[in-house]
CSV table of N, CA and C in Angstrom, one decimal:
chain,number,residue,atom,x,y,z
A,31,MET,N,142.4,-105.4,20.4
A,31,MET,CA,143.2,-106.5,19.9
A,31,MET,C,144.2,-106.7,21.0
A,32,ARG,N,144.8,-105.5,21.7
A,32,ARG,CA,146.1,-105.6,22.7
A,32,ARG,C,145.1,-106.1,23.7
A,33,ALA,N,144.3,-105.9,24.2
A,33,ALA,CA,143.4,-106.5,25.6
A,33,ALA,C,143.6,-108.0,25.3
A,34,ASP,N,143.3,-108.5,24.2
A,34,ASP,CA,143.2,-110.1,23.8
A,34,ASP,C,144.6,-110.6,23.9
A,35,LYS,N,145.6,-110.1,23.6
A,35,LYS,CA,146.9,-110.4,23.6
A,35,LYS,C,147.3,-110.6,25.5
A,36,THR,N,147.2,-109.3,25.9
A,36,THR,CA,147.5,-109.3,27.6
A,36,THR,C,146.5,-110.4,28.1
A,37,GLU,N,145.2,-110.6,27.8
A,37,GLU,CA,144.5,-111.7,28.3
A,37,GLU,C,144.8,-112.9,28.1
A,38,GLN,N,145.4,-113.5,26.9
A,38,GLN,CA,145.8,-114.6,26.6
A,38,GLN,C,147.4,-114.9,27.7
A,39,ASN,N,148.2,-114.0,27.7
A,39,ASN,CA,149.3,-114.1,28.2
A,39,ASN,C,149.4,-114.2,29.9
A,40,SER,N,148.2,-113.5,30.2
A,40,SER,CA,148.1,-113.3,31.7
A,40,SER,C,147.2,-114.9,32.2
A,41,SER,N,146.7,-115.7,31.4
A,41,SER,CA,146.2,-117.0,31.7
A,41,SER,C,147.3,-117.8,31.7
A,42,LYS,N,148.3,-117.6,30.7
A,42,LYS,CA,149.2,-118.6,30.6
A,42,LYS,C,150.2,-118.5,31.8
A,43,PHE,N,150.5,-117.2,32.2
A,43,PHE,CA,151.4,-117.0,33.6
A,43,PHE,C,150.5,-117.8,34.9
A,44,GLU,N,149.2,-117.6,35.0
A,44,GLU,CA,148.5,-117.9,35.9
A,44,GLU,C,148.6,-119.6,36.0
A,45,SER,N,148.7,-120.3,35.0
A,45,SER,CA,148.5,-121.8,34.5
A,45,SER,C,149.9,-122.5,35.3
A,46,SER,N,151.0,-121.5,35.1
A,46,SER,CA,152.3,-122.0,35.3
A,46,SER,C,152.7,-121.8,36.7
A,47,GLU,N,152.1,-121.3,37.6
A,47,GLU,CA,152.1,-120.7,38.8
A,47,GLU,C,152.2,-122.3,39.6
A,48,LYS,N,153.0,-122.4,40.6
A,48,LYS,CA,153.3,-123.8,41.5
A,48,LYS,C,152.2,-123.2,42.5
A,49,GLY,N,151.4,-124.5,43.0
A,49,GLY,CA,150.7,-124.2,44.2
A,49,GLY,C,151.6,-124.3,45.5
A,50,PHE,N,151.3,-123.7,46.6
A,50,PHE,CA,152.0,-123.7,47.9
A,50,PHE,C,151.1,-124.1,49.1
A,51,GLU,N,151.6,-125.2,49.8
A,51,GLU,CA,150.9,-125.5,51.1
A,51,GLU,C,151.8,-125.6,52.2
A,52,LYS,N,151.4,-125.3,53.5
A,52,LYS,CA,152.4,-125.5,54.5
A,52,LYS,C,151.8,-126.8,55.2
A,53,ILE,N,152.5,-127.7,55.5
A,53,ILE,CA,151.9,-129.2,56.3
A,53,ILE,C,152.6,-129.0,57.8
A,54,SER,N,151.9,-128.8,58.4
A,54,SER,CA,152.5,-129.1,60.4
A,54,SER,C,152.1,-130.2,61.0
A,55,ASN,N,152.8,-130.5,62.1
A,55,ASN,CA,152.3,-131.8,62.9
A,55,ASN,C,151.8,-131.2,64.1
A,56,ALA,N,151.3,-129.8,64.1
A,56,ALA,CA,150.7,-129.4,65.3
A,56,ALA,C,149.8,-130.3,65.8
A,57,SER,N,149.1,-131.0,64.7
A,57,SER,CA,148.0,-132.3,65.5
A,57,SER,C,148.7,-133.6,64.4
A,58,ALA,N,148.3,-134.6,64.9
A,58,ALA,CA,148.6,-135.6,63.8
A,58,ALA,C,147.8,-135.5,62.5
A,59,VAL,N,148.4,-135.7,61.2
A,59,VAL,CA,148.1,-135.5,60.2
A,59,VAL,C,147.7,-136.8,59.3
A,60,SER,N,147.0,-137.1,58.6
A,60,SER,CA,146.9,-138.2,57.8
A,60,SER,C,146.0,-137.9,56.4
A,61,ARG,N,146.5,-137.6,55.3
A,61,ARG,CA,146.1,-136.9,54.3
A,61,ARG,C,146.4,-138.0,52.7
A,62,THR,N,145.3,-138.1,51.9
A,62,THR,CA,145.5,-138.5,50.5
A,62,THR,C,145.6,-137.3,49.7
A,63,LEU,N,146.9,-137.1,48.9
A,63,LEU,CA,146.8,-136.1,48.2
A,63,LEU,C,146.0,-136.4,46.8
A,64,SER,N,145.8,-135.5,46.1
A,64,SER,CA,144.6,-135.6,44.9
A,64,SER,C,145.4,-135.1,43.8
A,65,SER,N,145.2,-135.8,42.7
A,65,SER,CA,146.1,-135.5,41.4
A,65,SER,C,145.7,-134.1,40.9
A,66,LEU,N,144.7,-133.4,41.3
A,66,LEU,CA,144.7,-132.0,41.0
A,66,LEU,C,145.6,-131.3,41.7
A,67,GLU,N,146.3,-131.5,42.9
A,67,GLU,CA,147.2,-130.8,43.5
A,67,GLU,C,148.6,-130.9,42.9
A,68,SER,N,148.8,-131.6,42.0
A,68,SER,CA,149.9,-131.8,41.3
A,68,SER,C,151.2,-130.5,40.9
A,69,GLY,N,152.2,-130.6,41.2
A,69,GLY,CA,152.9,-129.6,41.0
A,69,GLY,C,153.2,-128.7,42.2
A,70,LYS,N,152.1,-129.2,43.1
A,70,LYS,CA,152.2,-128.3,44.6
A,70,LYS,C,153.4,-128.6,45.3
A,71,LEU,N,154.1,-127.3,45.9
A,71,LEU,CA,155.2,-127.4,46.7
A,71,LEU,C,154.4,-127.4,48.4
A,72,PHE,N,155.1,-128.6,49.2
A,72,PHE,CA,154.7,-128.3,50.4
A,72,PHE,C,155.8,-127.8,51.1
A,73,ALA,N,155.7,-126.9,52.1
A,73,ALA,CA,156.7,-126.5,53.3
A,73,ALA,C,156.4,-127.4,54.7
A,74,VAL,N,157.1,-128.4,54.9
A,74,VAL,CA,156.9,-129.2,56.0
A,74,VAL,C,157.7,-128.8,57.6
A,75,ASP,N,156.8,-128.7,58.5
A,75,ASP,CA,157.1,-128.3,60.0
A,75,ASP,C,156.7,-129.4,60.7
A,76,MET,N,157.9,-130.2,61.1
A,76,MET,CA,157.7,-131.3,61.9
A,76,MET,C,158.3,-131.2,63.3
A,77,SER,N,157.9,-129.8,63.7
A,77,SER,CA,158.5,-129.4,65.1
A,77,SER,C,157.5,-129.8,66.4
A,78,ALA,N,156.5,-129.9,66.3
A,78,ALA,CA,155.3,-130.2,67.2
A,78,ALA,C,155.8,-131.4,67.8
A,79,VAL,N,155.7,-131.8,69.4
A,79,VAL,CA,155.8,-132.9,69.8
A,79,VAL,C,154.9,-134.3,69.5
A,80,ASP,N,155.8,-134.9,69.0
A,80,ASP,CA,155.1,-136.3,69.0
A,80,ASP,C,154.1,-136.8,68.0
A,81,ASN,N,153.6,-135.6,67.1
A,81,ASN,CA,152.6,-135.9,66.1
A,81,ASN,C,153.0,-136.3,64.8
A,82,ASN,N,152.6,-137.4,64.1
A,82,ASN,CA,153.0,-137.8,62.8
A,82,ASN,C,152.5,-137.2,61.7
A,83,VAL,N,152.7,-137.4,60.8
A,83,VAL,CA,152.2,-136.8,59.5
A,83,VAL,C,152.1,-138.0,58.6
A,84,THR,N,151.2,-138.4,57.9
A,84,THR,CA,151.3,-139.5,56.8
A,84,THR,C,150.5,-138.9,55.7
A,85,ILE,N,151.3,-138.8,54.6
A,85,ILE,CA,150.9,-138.4,53.1
A,85,ILE,C,150.7,-139.6,52.1
A,86,THR,N,149.8,-139.8,51.5
A,86,THR,CA,149.5,-141.0,50.7
A,86,THR,C,149.3,-140.3,49.4
A,87,LEU,N,150.1,-141.0,48.3
A,87,LEU,CA,150.2,-140.4,47.3
A,87,LEU,C,148.9,-140.8,46.6
A,88,PRO,N,148.4,-140.3,45.5
A,88,PRO,CA,147.2,-140.8,44.5
A,88,PRO,C,147.6,-142.3,43.9
A,89,SER,N,146.4,-142.8,43.8
A,89,SER,CA,146.8,-144.0,43.2
A,89,SER,C,147.1,-144.0,42.0
A,90,VAL,N,148.3,-144.8,41.1
A,90,VAL,CA,148.7,-144.8,40.0
A,90,VAL,C,147.3,-144.6,38.8
A,91,SER,N,146.3,-145.0,39.3
A,91,SER,CA,145.0,-145.3,38.3
A,91,SER,C,144.5,-143.7,38.3
A,92,ASP,N,144.5,-143.0,39.4
A,92,ASP,CA,144.2,-141.8,39.5
A,92,ASP,C,145.3,-140.7,39.3
A,93,ALA,N,146.5,-141.1,39.1
A,93,ALA,CA,147.5,-140.0,38.8
A,93,ALA,C,148.0,-140.2,37.6
A,94,ILE,N,147.9,-139.2,36.8
A,94,ILE,CA,148.4,-139.5,35.4
A,94,ILE,C,150.0,-139.4,35.3
A,95,ALA,N,150.4,-139.8,34.3
A,95,ALA,CA,151.9,-139.8,34.0
A,95,ALA,C,152.3,-138.1,34.1
A,96,GLY,N,153.3,-137.7,34.7
A,96,GLY,CA,153.7,-136.4,35.3
A,96,GLY,C,153.5,-135.9,36.5
A,97,CYS,N,152.2,-136.5,37.2
A,97,CYS,CA,151.5,-135.9,38.3
A,97,CYS,C,153.0,-136.0,39.2
A,98,ASN,N,153.2,-134.9,39.9
A,98,ASN,CA,154.3,-134.5,40.8
A,98,ASN,C,153.9,-133.7,42.2
A,99,TYR,N,154.8,-133.9,43.3
A,99,TYR,CA,154.8,-133.1,44.5
A,99,TYR,C,156.2,-132.8,44.6
A,100,ASP,N,156.4,-131.8,45.5
A,100,ASP,CA,157.8,-131.6,46.3
A,100,ASP,C,157.3,-131.1,47.5
A,101,PHE,N,158.3,-131.6,48.7
A,101,PHE,CA,158.1,-131.4,50.2
A,101,PHE,C,159.5,-131.0,50.3
A,102,CYS,N,159.6,-129.7,51.0
A,102,CYS,CA,160.6,-129.1,51.8
A,102,CYS,C,160.6,-128.8,53.3
A,103,PHE,N,161.4,-129.5,54.0
A,103,PHE,CA,161.5,-129.4,55.5
A,103,PHE,C,162.1,-128.0,55.7
A,104,THR,N,161.3,-127.1,56.6
A,104,THR,CA,161.6,-126.0,56.8
A,104,THR,C,162.4,-125.7,58.0
A,105,VAL,N,162.2,-126.7,59.1
A,105,VAL,CA,162.7,-126.6,60.4
A,105,VAL,C,163.1,-128.2,60.9
A,106,ASN,N,163.9,-128.0,61.9
A,106,ASN,CA,164.2,-129.2,62.1
A,106,ASN,C,163.0,-130.2,62.8
A,107,SER,N,163.1,-131.4,63.1
A,107,SER,CA,162.0,-132.0,63.5
A,107,SER,C,162.3,-132.6,65.2
A,108,ASP,N,160.9,-132.4,65.7
A,108,ASP,CA,160.6,-133.0,67.3
A,108,ASP,C,161.1,-134.7,67.2
A,109,ASP,N,161.9,-135.0,68.2
A,109,ASP,CA,162.2,-136.4,68.3
A,109,ASP,C,161.2,-137.3,68.1
A,110,ASP,N,160.0,-137.6,68.3
A,110,ASP,CA,159.2,-138.4,68.2
A,110,ASP,C,158.2,-138.1,67.0
A,111,ALA,N,158.5,-137.3,66.1
A,111,ALA,CA,157.8,-136.9,65.3
A,111,ALA,C,158.0,-137.5,63.6
A,112,ASP,N,157.2,-138.5,63.0
A,112,ASP,CA,157.8,-138.9,61.9
A,112,ASP,C,156.8,-138.5,60.5
A,113,PHE,N,157.5,-138.4,59.4
A,113,PHE,CA,156.7,-137.9,58.2
A,113,PHE,C,157.1,-139.4,57.4
A,114,ILE,N,155.7,-139.8,57.0
A,114,ILE,CA,155.6,-140.8,56.2
A,114,ILE,C,154.9,-140.6,54.7
A,115,LEU,N,155.3,-140.9,54.0
A,115,LEU,CA,155.2,-140.7,52.4
A,115,LEU,C,154.7,-142.4,52.0
A,116,THR,N,153.7,-142.3,51.5
A,116,THR,CA,153.4,-143.8,50.9
A,116,THR,C,152.5,-143.9,49.8
A,117,THR,N,152.7,-145.0,49.1
A,117,THR,CA,152.0,-145.3,47.8
A,117,THR,C,150.6,-145.5,48.1
A,118,GLY,N,150.3,-146.2,49.3
A,118,GLY,CA,148.8,-146.5,49.7
A,118,GLY,C,148.7,-147.9,49.1
A,119,ALA,N,149.6,-148.5,48.3
A,119,ALA,CA,149.7,-149.8,47.8
A,119,ALA,C,150.7,-150.5,47.8
A,120,ASP,N,150.8,-151.7,48.1
A,120,ASP,CA,152.1,-152.6,48.1
A,120,ASP,C,152.7,-152.9,46.8
A,121,ALA,N,151.7,-152.7,46.0
A,121,ALA,CA,152.2,-153.1,44.5
A,121,ALA,C,152.3,-152.1,43.8
A,122,THR,N,152.3,-150.8,44.3
A,122,THR,CA,152.9,-149.4,43.6
A,122,THR,C,154.3,-149.3,44.2
A,123,ASP,N,155.3,-148.9,43.4
A,123,ASP,CA,156.7,-148.6,44.3
A,123,ASP,C,157.2,-147.4,44.2
A,124,ILE,N,157.9,-147.0,44.8
A,124,ILE,CA,158.9,-145.5,44.8
A,124,ILE,C,160.5,-146.0,44.4
A,125,TYR,N,160.8,-145.5,43.3
A,125,TYR,CA,162.1,-145.6,42.9
A,125,TYR,C,162.8,-144.5,42.7
A,126,GLY,N,164.3,-144.5,43.2
A,126,GLY,CA,164.9,-143.3,43.0
A,126,GLY,C,166.0,-142.9,44.3
A,127,TYR,N,166.4,-141.8,44.5
A,127,TYR,CA,167.5,-141.7,45.5
A,127,TYR,C,167.4,-140.3,46.1
A,128,ILE,N,168.0,-140.1,47.2
A,128,ILE,CA,168.2,-139.2,48.0
A,128,ILE,C,169.6,-138.8,48.3
A,129,VAL,N,170.3,-137.8,47.8
A,129,VAL,CA,171.6,-137.2,47.8
A,129,VAL,C,171.7,-137.1,49.2
A,130,ARG,N,172.6,-137.3,50.1
A,130,ARG,CA,173.0,-137.5,51.7
A,130,ARG,C,174.0,-136.4,51.8
A,131,GLY,N,174.1,-135.5,52.4
A,131,GLY,CA,175.0,-134.3,52.5
A,131,GLY,C,176.1,-134.8,53.9
A,132,ALA,N,176.5,-133.8,54.3
A,132,ALA,CA,177.3,-133.6,55.6
A,132,ALA,C,178.7,-134.4,55.2
A,133,ALA,N,179.4,-134.9,56.3
A,133,ALA,CA,180.8,-135.4,55.6
A,133,ALA,C,181.2,-136.9,54.6
A,134,ASP,N,179.9,-137.4,54.4
A,134,ASP,CA,180.2,-138.6,53.4
A,134,ASP,C,179.4,-138.4,52.2
A,135,ASP,N,178.9,-137.4,51.8
A,135,ASP,CA,178.3,-136.9,50.5
A,135,ASP,C,178.1,-138.4,49.8
A,136,LYS,N,177.0,-139.3,50.0
A,136,LYS,CA,176.5,-140.4,49.4
A,136,LYS,C,175.1,-140.3,49.1
A,137,VAL,N,174.7,-141.4,48.1
A,137,VAL,CA,173.3,-141.6,47.9
A,137,VAL,C,172.5,-142.6,48.5
A,138,ASP,N,171.4,-142.5,48.9
A,138,ASP,CA,170.5,-143.2,49.7
A,138,ASP,C,169.3,-143.8,48.6
A,139,ASP,N,169.6,-145.0,47.9
A,139,ASP,CA,168.8,-145.6,47.1
A,139,ASP,C,167.7,-146.3,47.3
A,140,PHE,N,166.5,-145.8,46.7
A,140,PHE,CA,165.2,-146.6,47.0
A,140,PHE,C,164.8,-147.2,45.9
A,141,ASP,N,164.6,-148.4,46.1
A,141,ASP,CA,164.3,-149.5,44.9
A,141,ASP,C,163.0,-150.4,45.0
A,142,GLY,N,162.1,-150.1,44.5
A,142,GLY,CA,161.0,-150.8,44.6
A,142,GLY,C,160.3,-150.6,46.0
A,143,LEU,N,160.3,-149.6,46.8
A,143,LEU,CA,159.7,-149.6,48.0
A,143,LEU,C,158.3,-148.7,47.9
A,144,SER,N,157.3,-149.0,48.9
A,144,SER,CA,155.9,-148.5,49.2
A,144,SER,C,155.9,-147.4,49.9
A,145,LYS,N,156.9,-147.2,50.9
A,145,LYS,CA,156.8,-146.4,51.8
A,145,LYS,C,158.1,-146.0,52.6
A,146,ILE,N,158.0,-144.6,52.5
A,146,ILE,CA,159.4,-143.6,53.2
A,146,ILE,C,159.0,-143.0,54.3
A,147,THR,N,159.7,-143.3,55.4
A,147,THR,CA,159.4,-142.5,56.6
A,147,THR,C,160.8,-141.5,56.9
A,148,VAL,N,160.5,-140.5,57.3
A,148,VAL,CA,161.5,-139.4,58.0
A,148,VAL,C,161.1,-139.6,59.4
A,149,ASP,N,162.4,-140.2,59.8
A,149,ASP,CA,162.2,-140.8,61.5
A,149,ASP,C,162.9,-139.7,62.2
A,150,GLY,N,161.9,-139.3,62.9
A,150,GLY,CA,162.3,-138.0,64.0
A,150,GLY,C,163.1,-138.5,65.3
A,151,SER,N,163.0,-139.9,65.4
A,151,SER,CA,163.5,-140.3,66.5
A,151,SER,C,165.1,-140.8,66.1
A,152,ALA,N,165.4,-140.7,64.8
A,152,ALA,CA,166.9,-141.1,64.4
A,152,ALA,C,167.5,-139.6,64.2
A,153,SER,N,167.1,-138.8,63.7
A,153,SER,CA,167.5,-137.5,63.7
A,153,SER,C,166.7,-136.4,63.6
A,154,GLN,N,167.0,-135.3,64.0
A,154,GLN,CA,166.1,-134.2,64.0
A,154,GLN,C,166.6,-133.1,63.0
A,155,ALA,N,167.6,-133.3,62.7
A,155,ALA,CA,168.4,-132.2,61.6
A,155,ALA,C,168.0,-132.4,60.3
A,156,VAL,N,166.6,-132.2,60.0
A,156,VAL,CA,166.2,-132.2,58.7
A,156,VAL,C,165.7,-131.0,58.1
A,157,GLU,N,165.9,-130.0,58.7
A,157,GLU,CA,166.1,-128.7,57.9
A,157,GLU,C,166.6,-128.7,56.5
A,158,GLY,N,166.2,-128.4,55.7
A,158,GLY,CA,167.0,-128.5,54.3
A,158,GLY,C,166.6,-129.5,53.4
A,159,LEU,N,165.8,-130.7,54.2
A,159,LEU,CA,165.3,-132.0,53.7
A,159,LEU,C,164.3,-131.7,52.4
A,160,ARG,N,164.9,-132.0,51.1
A,160,ARG,CA,164.0,-132.0,50.0
A,160,ARG,C,163.2,-133.6,49.6
A,161,ILE,N,162.3,-133.4,49.3
A,161,ILE,CA,161.7,-135.1,48.7
A,161,ILE,C,160.9,-134.6,47.6
A,162,SER,N,161.0,-135.0,46.3
A,162,SER,CA,160.3,-134.9,45.2
A,162,SER,C,159.8,-136.0,44.5
A,163,VAL,N,158.7,-136.5,44.1
A,163,VAL,CA,158.4,-137.3,43.7
A,163,VAL,C,157.3,-137.2,42.3
A,164,ILE,N,157.6,-137.8,41.2
A,164,ILE,CA,156.8,-137.6,40.1
A,164,ILE,C,156.1,-139.2,39.4
A,165,CYS,N,155.1,-139.2,39.0
A,165,CYS,CA,154.4,-140.9,38.8
A,165,CYS,C,154.6,-140.8,37.1
A,166,ASP,N,154.8,-142.1,36.9
A,166,ASP,CA,155.2,-142.3,35.3
A,166,ASP,C,153.9,-143.0,35.0
A,167,GLY,N,152.9,-143.1,35.7
A,167,GLY,CA,151.3,-143.6,35.2
A,167,GLY,C,151.3,-145.3,35.9
A,168,THR,N,152.9,-145.8,36.5
A,168,THR,CA,152.6,-147.1,36.9
A,168,THR,C,153.5,-147.2,38.4
A,169,ASN,N,154.4,-146.3,38.6
A,169,ASN,CA,155.2,-146.0,39.8
A,169,ASN,C,155.5,-144.8,40.0
A,170,TRP,N,156.1,-144.3,41.3
A,170,TRP,CA,156.5,-143.0,41.5
A,170,TRP,C,157.9,-143.0,41.3
A,171,HIS,N,158.7,-142.0,41.1
A,171,HIS,CA,160.1,-141.9,41.1
A,171,HIS,C,160.4,-140.4,42.2
A,172,LEU,N,161.6,-141.0,42.7
A,172,LEU,CA,161.9,-140.0,43.9
A,172,LEU,C,163.3,-139.2,43.5
A,173,SER,N,163.4,-138.1,43.9
A,173,SER,CA,164.7,-137.6,44.2
A,173,SER,C,164.7,-136.6,45.3
A,174,GLY,N,165.9,-136.3,45.8
A,174,GLY,CA,166.0,-135.2,46.7
A,174,GLY,C,167.3,-134.9,47.2
A,175,TYR,N,167.2,-134.3,48.5
A,175,TYR,CA,168.5,-134.0,49.2
A,175,TYR,C,168.2,-134.1,51.0
A,176,CYS,N,169.0,-134.7,51.4
A,176,CYS,CA,169.0,-134.6,53.1
A,176,CYS,C,170.2,-134.2,53.6
A,177,PRO,N,170.2,-133.4,54.5
A,177,PRO,CA,171.6,-132.7,55.0
A,177,PRO,C,172.2,-133.5,56.0
A,178,VAL,N,171.6,-134.8,56.4
A,178,VAL,CA,172.1,-135.7,57.4
A,178,VAL,C,173.1,-136.5,56.5
A,179,ALA,N,174.4,-136.8,57.2
A,179,ALA,CA,175.1,-138.0,56.5
A,179,ALA,C,174.4,-139.2,56.3
A,180,LEU,N,174.9,-140.0,55.4
A,180,LEU,CA,174.4,-141.3,55.2
A,180,LEU,C,174.3,-142.1,56.6
A,181,ALA,N,175.4,-142.1,57.3
A,181,ALA,CA,175.5,-143.0,58.5
A,181,ALA,C,174.2,-142.9,59.6
A,182,THR,N,173.6,-141.9,59.3
A,182,THR,CA,172.3,-141.6,60.3
A,182,THR,C,171.1,-142.2,59.2
A,183,ALA,N,170.5,-143.1,60.2
A,183,ALA,CA,169.3,-143.5,59.5
A,183,ALA,C,168.0,-142.7,59.6
A,184,VAL,N,167.9,-141.4,58.9
A,184,VAL,CA,166.8,-140.8,58.7
A,184,VAL,C,165.7,-141.0,58.1
A,185,LEU,N,166.3,-141.8,56.9
A,185,LEU,CA,164.9,-142.1,55.8
A,185,LEU,C,165.1,-143.6,56.3
A,186,VAL,N,164.0,-144.2,56.5
A,186,VAL,CA,163.4,-145.6,56.6
A,186,VAL,C,162.4,-146.2,55.8
A,187,GLU,N,163.1,-147.1,54.8
A,187,GLU,CA,162.2,-147.7,53.6
A,187,GLU,C,161.3,-149.0,54.1
A,188,ALA,N,160.3,-149.1,53.6
A,188,ALA,CA,159.3,-150.3,53.8
A,188,ALA,C,158.6,-150.7,52.8
A,189,ALA,N,158.6,-152.1,52.2
A,189,ALA,CA,158.2,-152.5,51.0
A,189,ALA,C,156.6,-152.5,51.2
A,190,SER,N,155.9,-152.6,52.3
A,190,SER,CA,154.6,-152.5,52.5
A,190,SER,C,154.2,-151.0,52.7
A,191,ALA,N,153.0,-150.7,52.0
A,191,ALA,CA,152.4,-149.3,52.3
A,191,ALA,C,151.9,-149.3,53.7
């Protein structure tokens, strides 16, 4: 009977672990996430020269409500390396905010956009940037933090995916 209890608790612990993966721009990356990867934390390293990373979120028909991902930038970026997060569809939008740090502590608002680019040519000081997205079954909702002041255009918004 004791072994049964231990086994039950063990499986509950394993199911609550968050997946982890490193993303590097050592070569150009274009990837569509799967809803099976929901809950995963991605450590992003954009320090290699000139290579972009494009991450496409699952279509909202494939992503059940609650599907979510976190992206944490662990080092500063190369000056020509962009990280692109897209819904993959112009009709699917991202709503939310990124709190901006430095001297002016403001909020960067994203209202009904389909693509966000972390622009390496605008600022390379992205170490500490965090982007979290969660699907409500219709659109994606964004929250996060950027260590760069709002006056610097690190995050570029686009209505088209």
